[in-house]
Short mmCIF file of C-alpha atoms and ligand atoms in Angstrom, two decimals:
data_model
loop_
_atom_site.label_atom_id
_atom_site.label_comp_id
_atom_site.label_asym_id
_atom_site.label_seq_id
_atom_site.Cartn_x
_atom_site.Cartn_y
_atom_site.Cartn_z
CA UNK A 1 4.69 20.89 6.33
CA UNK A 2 2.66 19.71 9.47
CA UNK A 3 -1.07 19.51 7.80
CA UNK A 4 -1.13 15.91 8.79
CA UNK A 5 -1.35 17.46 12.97
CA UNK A 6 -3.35 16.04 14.99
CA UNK A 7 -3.96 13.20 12.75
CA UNK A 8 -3.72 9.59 14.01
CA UNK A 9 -2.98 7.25 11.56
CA UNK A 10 -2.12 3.41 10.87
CA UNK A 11 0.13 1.65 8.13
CA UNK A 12 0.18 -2.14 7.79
CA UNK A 13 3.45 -3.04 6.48
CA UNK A 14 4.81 0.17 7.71
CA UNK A 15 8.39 -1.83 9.15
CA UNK A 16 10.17 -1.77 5.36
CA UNK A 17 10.13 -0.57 1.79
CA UNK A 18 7.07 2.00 0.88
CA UNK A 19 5.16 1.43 4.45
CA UNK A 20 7.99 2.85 6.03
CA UNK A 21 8.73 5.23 4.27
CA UNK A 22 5.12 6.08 4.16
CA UNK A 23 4.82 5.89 8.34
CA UNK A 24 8.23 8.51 8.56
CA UNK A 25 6.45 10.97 5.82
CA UNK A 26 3.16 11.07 8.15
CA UNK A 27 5.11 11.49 11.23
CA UNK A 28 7.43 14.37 9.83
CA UNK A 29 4.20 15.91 8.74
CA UNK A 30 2.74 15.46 12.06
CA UNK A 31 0.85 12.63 12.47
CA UNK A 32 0.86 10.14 15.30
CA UNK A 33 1.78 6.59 13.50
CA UNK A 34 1.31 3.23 14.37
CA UNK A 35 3.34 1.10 12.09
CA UNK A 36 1.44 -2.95 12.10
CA UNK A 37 3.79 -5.04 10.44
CA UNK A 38 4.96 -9.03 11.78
CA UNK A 39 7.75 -7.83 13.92
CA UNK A 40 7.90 -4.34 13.77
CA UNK A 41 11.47 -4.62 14.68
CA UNK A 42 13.39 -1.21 16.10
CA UNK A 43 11.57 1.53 14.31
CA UNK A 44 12.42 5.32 14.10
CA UNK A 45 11.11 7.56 16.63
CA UNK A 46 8.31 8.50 16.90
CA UNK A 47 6.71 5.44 14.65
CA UNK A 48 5.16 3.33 17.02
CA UNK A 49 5.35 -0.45 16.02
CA UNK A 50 2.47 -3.55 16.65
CA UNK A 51 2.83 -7.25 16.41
CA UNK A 52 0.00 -8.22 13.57
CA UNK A 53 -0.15 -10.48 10.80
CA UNK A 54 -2.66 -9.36 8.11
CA UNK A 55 -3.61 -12.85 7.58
CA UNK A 56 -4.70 -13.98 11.06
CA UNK A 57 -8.19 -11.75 12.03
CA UNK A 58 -7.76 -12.16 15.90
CA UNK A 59 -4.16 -10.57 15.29
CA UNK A 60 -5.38 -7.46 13.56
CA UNK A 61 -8.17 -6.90 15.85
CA UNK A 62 -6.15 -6.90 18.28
CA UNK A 63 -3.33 -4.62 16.69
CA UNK A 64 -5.71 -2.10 15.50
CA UNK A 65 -7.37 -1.95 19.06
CA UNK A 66 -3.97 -1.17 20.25
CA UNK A 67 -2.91 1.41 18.31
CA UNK A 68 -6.04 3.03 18.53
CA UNK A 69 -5.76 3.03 22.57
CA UNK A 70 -1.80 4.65 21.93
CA UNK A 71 -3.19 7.29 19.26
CA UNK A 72 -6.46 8.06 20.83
CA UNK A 73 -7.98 7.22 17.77
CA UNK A 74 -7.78 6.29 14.25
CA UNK A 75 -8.11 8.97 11.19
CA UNK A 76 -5.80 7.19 8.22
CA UNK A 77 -6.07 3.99 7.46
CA UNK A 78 -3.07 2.73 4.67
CA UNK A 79 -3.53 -0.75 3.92
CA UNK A 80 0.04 -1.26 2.25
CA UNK A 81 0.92 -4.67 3.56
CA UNK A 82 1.46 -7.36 0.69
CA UNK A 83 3.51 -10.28 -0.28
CA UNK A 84 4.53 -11.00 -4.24
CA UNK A 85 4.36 -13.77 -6.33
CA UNK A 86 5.99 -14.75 -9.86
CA UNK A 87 4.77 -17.38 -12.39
CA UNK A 88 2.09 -18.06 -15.09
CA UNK A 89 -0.90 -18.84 -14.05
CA UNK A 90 0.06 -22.48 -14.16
CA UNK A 91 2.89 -22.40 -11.83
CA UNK A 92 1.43 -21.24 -8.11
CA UNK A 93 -0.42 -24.31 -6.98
CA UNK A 94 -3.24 -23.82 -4.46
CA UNK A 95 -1.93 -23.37 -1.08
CA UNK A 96 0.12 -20.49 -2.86
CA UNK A 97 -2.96 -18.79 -4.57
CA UNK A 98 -4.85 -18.78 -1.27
CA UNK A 99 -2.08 -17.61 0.81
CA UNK A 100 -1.18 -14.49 -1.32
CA UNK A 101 -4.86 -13.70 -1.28
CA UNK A 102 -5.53 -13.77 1.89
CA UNK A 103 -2.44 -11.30 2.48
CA UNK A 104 -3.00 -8.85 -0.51
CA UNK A 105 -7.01 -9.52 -0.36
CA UNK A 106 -8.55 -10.16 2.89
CA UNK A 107 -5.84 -8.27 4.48
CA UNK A 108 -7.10 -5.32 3.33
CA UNK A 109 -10.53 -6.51 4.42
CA UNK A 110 -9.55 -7.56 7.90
CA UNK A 111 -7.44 -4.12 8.93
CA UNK A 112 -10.19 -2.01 7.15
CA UNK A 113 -12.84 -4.44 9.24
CA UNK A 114 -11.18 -3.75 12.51
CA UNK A 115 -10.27 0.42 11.85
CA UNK A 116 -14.17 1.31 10.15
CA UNK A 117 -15.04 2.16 13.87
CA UNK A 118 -12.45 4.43 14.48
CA UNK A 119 -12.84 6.34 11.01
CA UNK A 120 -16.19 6.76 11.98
CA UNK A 121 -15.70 7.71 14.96
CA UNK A 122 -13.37 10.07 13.78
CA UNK A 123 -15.43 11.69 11.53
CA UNK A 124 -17.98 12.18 14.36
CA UNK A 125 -15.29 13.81 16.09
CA UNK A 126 -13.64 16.34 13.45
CA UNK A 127 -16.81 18.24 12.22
CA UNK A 128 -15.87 19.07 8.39
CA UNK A 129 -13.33 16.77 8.16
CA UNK A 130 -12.74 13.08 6.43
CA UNK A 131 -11.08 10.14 7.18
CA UNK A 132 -8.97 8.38 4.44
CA UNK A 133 -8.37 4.83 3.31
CA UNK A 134 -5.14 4.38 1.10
CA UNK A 135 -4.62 0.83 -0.30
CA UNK A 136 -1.20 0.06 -1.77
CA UNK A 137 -2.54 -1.99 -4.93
CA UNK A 138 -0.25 -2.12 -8.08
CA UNK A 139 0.07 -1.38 -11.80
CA UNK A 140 -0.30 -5.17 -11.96
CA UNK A 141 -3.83 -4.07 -11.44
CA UNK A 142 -3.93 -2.34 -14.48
CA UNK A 143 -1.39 -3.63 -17.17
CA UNK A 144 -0.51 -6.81 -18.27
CA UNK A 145 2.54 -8.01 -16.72
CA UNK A 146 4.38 -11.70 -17.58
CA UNK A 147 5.12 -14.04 -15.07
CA UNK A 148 2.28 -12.54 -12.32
CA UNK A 149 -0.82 -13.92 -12.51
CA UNK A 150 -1.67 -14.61 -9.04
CA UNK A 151 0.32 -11.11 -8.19
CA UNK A 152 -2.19 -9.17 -10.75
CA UNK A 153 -4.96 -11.12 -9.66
CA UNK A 154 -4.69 -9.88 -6.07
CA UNK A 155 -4.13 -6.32 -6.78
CA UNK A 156 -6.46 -6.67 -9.20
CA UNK A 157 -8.89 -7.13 -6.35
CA UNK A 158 -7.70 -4.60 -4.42
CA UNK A 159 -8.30 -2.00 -7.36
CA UNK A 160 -12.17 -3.14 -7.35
CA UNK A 161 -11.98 -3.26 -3.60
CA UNK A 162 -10.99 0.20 -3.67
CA UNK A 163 -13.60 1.56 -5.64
CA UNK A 164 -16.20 -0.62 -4.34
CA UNK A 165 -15.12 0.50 -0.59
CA UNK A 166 -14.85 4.07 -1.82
CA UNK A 167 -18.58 3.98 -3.08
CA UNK A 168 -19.96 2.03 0.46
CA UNK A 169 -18.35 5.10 2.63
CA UNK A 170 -18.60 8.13 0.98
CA UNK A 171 -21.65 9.00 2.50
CA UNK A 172 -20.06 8.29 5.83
CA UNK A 173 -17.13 10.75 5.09
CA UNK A 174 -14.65 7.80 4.47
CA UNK A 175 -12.78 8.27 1.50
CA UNK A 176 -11.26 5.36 -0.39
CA UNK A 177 -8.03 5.75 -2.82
CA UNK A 178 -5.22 3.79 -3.75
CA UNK A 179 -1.58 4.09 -5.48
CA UNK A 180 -0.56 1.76 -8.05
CA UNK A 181 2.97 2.00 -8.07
CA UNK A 182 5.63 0.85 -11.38
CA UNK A 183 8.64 -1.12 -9.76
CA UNK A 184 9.90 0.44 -6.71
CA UNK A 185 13.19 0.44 -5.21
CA UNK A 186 12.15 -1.48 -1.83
CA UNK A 187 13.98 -4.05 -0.14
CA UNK A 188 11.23 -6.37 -1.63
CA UNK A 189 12.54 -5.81 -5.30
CA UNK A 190 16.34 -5.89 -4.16
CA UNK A 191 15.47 -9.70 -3.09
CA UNK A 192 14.01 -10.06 -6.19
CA UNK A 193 16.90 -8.82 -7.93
CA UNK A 194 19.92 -10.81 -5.62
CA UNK A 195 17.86 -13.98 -7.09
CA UNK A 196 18.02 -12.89 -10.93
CA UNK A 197 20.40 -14.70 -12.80
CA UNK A 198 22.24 -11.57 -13.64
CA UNK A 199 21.19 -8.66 -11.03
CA UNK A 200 22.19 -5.64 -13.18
CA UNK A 201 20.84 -6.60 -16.10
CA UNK A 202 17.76 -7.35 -14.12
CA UNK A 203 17.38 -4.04 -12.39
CA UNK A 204 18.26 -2.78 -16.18
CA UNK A 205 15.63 -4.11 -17.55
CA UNK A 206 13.10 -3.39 -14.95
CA UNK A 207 14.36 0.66 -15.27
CA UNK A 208 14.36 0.53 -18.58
CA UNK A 209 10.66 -0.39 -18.27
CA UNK A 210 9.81 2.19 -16.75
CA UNK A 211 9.60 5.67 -19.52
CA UNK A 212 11.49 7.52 -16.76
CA UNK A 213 14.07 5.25 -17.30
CA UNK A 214 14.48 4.55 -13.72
CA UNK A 215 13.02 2.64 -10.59
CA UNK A 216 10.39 4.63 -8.60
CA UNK A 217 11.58 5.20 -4.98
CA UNK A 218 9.43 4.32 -1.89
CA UNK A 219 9.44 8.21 -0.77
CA UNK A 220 7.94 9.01 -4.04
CA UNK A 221 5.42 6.66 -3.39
CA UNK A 222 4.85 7.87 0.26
CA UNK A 223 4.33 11.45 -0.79
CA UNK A 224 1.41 9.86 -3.45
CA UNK A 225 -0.26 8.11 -0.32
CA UNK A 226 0.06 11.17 1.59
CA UNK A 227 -1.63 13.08 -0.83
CA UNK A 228 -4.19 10.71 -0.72
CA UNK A 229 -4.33 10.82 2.50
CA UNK A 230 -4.47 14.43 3.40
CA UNK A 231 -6.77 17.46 4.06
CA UNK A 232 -6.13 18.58 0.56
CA UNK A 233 -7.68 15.20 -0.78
CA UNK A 234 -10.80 16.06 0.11
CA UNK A 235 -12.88 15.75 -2.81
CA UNK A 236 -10.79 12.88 -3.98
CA UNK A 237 -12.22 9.16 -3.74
CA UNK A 238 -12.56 6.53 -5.31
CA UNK A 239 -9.37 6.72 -7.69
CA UNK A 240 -6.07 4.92 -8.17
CA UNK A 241 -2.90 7.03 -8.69
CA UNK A 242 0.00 5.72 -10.96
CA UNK A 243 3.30 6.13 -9.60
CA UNK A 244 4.86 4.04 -12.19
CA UNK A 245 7.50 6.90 -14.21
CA UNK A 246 4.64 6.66 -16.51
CA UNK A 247 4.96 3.25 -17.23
CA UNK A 248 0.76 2.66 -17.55
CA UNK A 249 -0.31 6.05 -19.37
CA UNK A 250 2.72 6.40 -22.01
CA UNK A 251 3.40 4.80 -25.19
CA UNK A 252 6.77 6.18 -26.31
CA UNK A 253 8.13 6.16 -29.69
CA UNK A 254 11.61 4.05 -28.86
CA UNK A 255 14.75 6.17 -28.55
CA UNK A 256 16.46 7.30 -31.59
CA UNK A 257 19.71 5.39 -32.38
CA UNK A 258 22.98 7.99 -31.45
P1 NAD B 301 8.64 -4.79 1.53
O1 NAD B 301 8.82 -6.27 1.46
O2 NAD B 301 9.85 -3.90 1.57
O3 NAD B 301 7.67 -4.40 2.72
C1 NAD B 301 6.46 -5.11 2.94
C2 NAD B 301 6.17 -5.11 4.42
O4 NAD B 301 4.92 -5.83 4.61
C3 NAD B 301 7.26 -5.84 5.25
O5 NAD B 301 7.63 -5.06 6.38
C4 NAD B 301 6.55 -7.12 5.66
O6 NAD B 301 6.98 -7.62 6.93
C5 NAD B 301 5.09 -6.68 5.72
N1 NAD B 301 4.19 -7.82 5.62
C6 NAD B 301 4.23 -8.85 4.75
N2 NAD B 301 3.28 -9.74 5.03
C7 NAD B 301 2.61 -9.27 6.12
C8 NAD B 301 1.54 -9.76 6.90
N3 NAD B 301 0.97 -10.96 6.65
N4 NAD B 301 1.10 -9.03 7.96
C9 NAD B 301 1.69 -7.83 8.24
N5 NAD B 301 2.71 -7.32 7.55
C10 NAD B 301 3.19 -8.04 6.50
O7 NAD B 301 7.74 -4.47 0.22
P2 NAD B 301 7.34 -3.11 -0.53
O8 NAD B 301 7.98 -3.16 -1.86
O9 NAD B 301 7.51 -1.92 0.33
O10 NAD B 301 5.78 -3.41 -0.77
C11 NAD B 301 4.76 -2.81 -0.02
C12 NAD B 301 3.48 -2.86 -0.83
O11 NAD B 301 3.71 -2.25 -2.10
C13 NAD B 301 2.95 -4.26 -1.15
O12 NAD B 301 1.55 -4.27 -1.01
C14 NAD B 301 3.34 -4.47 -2.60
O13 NAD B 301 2.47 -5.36 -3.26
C15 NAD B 301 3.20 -3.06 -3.12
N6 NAD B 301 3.96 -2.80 -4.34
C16 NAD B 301 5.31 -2.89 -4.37
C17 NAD B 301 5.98 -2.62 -5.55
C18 NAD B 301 7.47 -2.70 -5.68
O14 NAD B 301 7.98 -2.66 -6.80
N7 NAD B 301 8.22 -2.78 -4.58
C19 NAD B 301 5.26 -2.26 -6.71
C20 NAD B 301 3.87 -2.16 -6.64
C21 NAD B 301 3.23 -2.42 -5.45
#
């Protein structure tokens, strides 16, 4: 497929798990990429990588100004970069709750900040044609999950972000969507799984979860953002799409015993 030619877009968090996998999906589709992650590291041609940290404002100015000099522009914006958290909402003490906000949060708010000239400018520039915002917020957004309050409570903001973005654009031919993905298998849940007590029955549990009976993958999750992303989204804003092996819309019956 190459509907994504001619397209120019950016993914924070693009070096590992779903941003990467999201940033190689684009590219094979046609897109130019420019992957903005804390050290991009040696990326796959023809990803191009930036130095930014989501959480420092002069950084992603600076980032986004770059990769919008190497793609001639800026048409996709996916704002996928994030950090995790576990505990009750007891157990993160300050410094904690304002540092995974002001990755998950403002991040969003800073790279979308920095890129709104270039979607608009984009839209100028491609009669007929939108540009696209994808957040990567969570079904901690949406369900009640133990152990992650501050977690839910920043992708909680992203989901009202989202819509609230989606609703201040739309009349500028930005659209706003984002995915809430189940547990995916990134290198971000692998840590979280070499630190379980027991690792299988961890990863177990977590797919067991899941009604698919299995861990999402991060290309499942790219196609979902590239969707979201694309030509053929074009009447689609404001909306967050589970990727979650059903995990938020089912209520199954359990399995009868053999
Ligand atoms: P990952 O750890 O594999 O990748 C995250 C990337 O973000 C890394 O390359 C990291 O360097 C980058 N990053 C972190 N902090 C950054 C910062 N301050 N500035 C710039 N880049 C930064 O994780 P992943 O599982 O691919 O997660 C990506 C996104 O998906 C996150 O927003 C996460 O909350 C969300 N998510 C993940 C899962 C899951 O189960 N893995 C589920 C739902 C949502």
């Amino acid at each position: 497929m190459s509907d994504f030619q001619g397209v120019r877009a950016v993914v924070t968090g693009g070096a590992s798990g779903i941003g990467l996998a999201t940033a190689r999906l684009l590219a094979e589709r046609g897109a130019a990429v420019a992957v903005l992650d804390l050290s991009p590291g040696e990326l796959p041609p023809p990803l191009r990588g930036f130095t930014a940290d989501v959480a420092d404002d002069g950084s992603v100015r600076a980032a986004v100004a770059a990769a919008a000099e190497a793609l001639g522009g800026i048409d996709v914006l996916v704002n996928n970069a994030g950090i995790g958290a576990a505990g009750t909402v007891a157990d993160n003490d300050d410094a904690q709750w304002h540092r995974v906000l002001d990755v998950n949060v403002l991040g969003v708010v800073r790279t979308t900040r920095a890129a709104l000239p270039h979607l608009r400018a984009s839209v100028r520039s491609r009669p007929g044609a939108t540009a696209a915002i994808v957040n990567t917020c969570s079904i901690a957004a949406t369900a009640g999950l133990p152990q992650r309050a501050l977690y839910s409570a920043s992708k909680g903001a992203v989901l009202a972000l989202t819509l609230a973005m989606a609703a201040d654009h739309v009349r500028e031919g930005i659209r706003v969507n984002c995915v809430n993905p189940g547990t995916v298998d990134t290198p971000w849940v692998g840590r979280l799984l070499d630190a379980a007590d027991d690792p299988a029955a961890e990863r177990a549990a977590l797919s067991a979860r899941q009604p698919t009976g299995r861990l999402v993958s991060a290309e499942e999750v790219a196609a979902a953002i590239a969707h979201l992303a694309s030509p053929a989204a074009g009447s689609t804003t404001g909306t967050a799409l589970a990727v979650d092996g059903g995990m938020q819309g089912l209520r199954l019956r359990p399995e009868p015993a053999a």
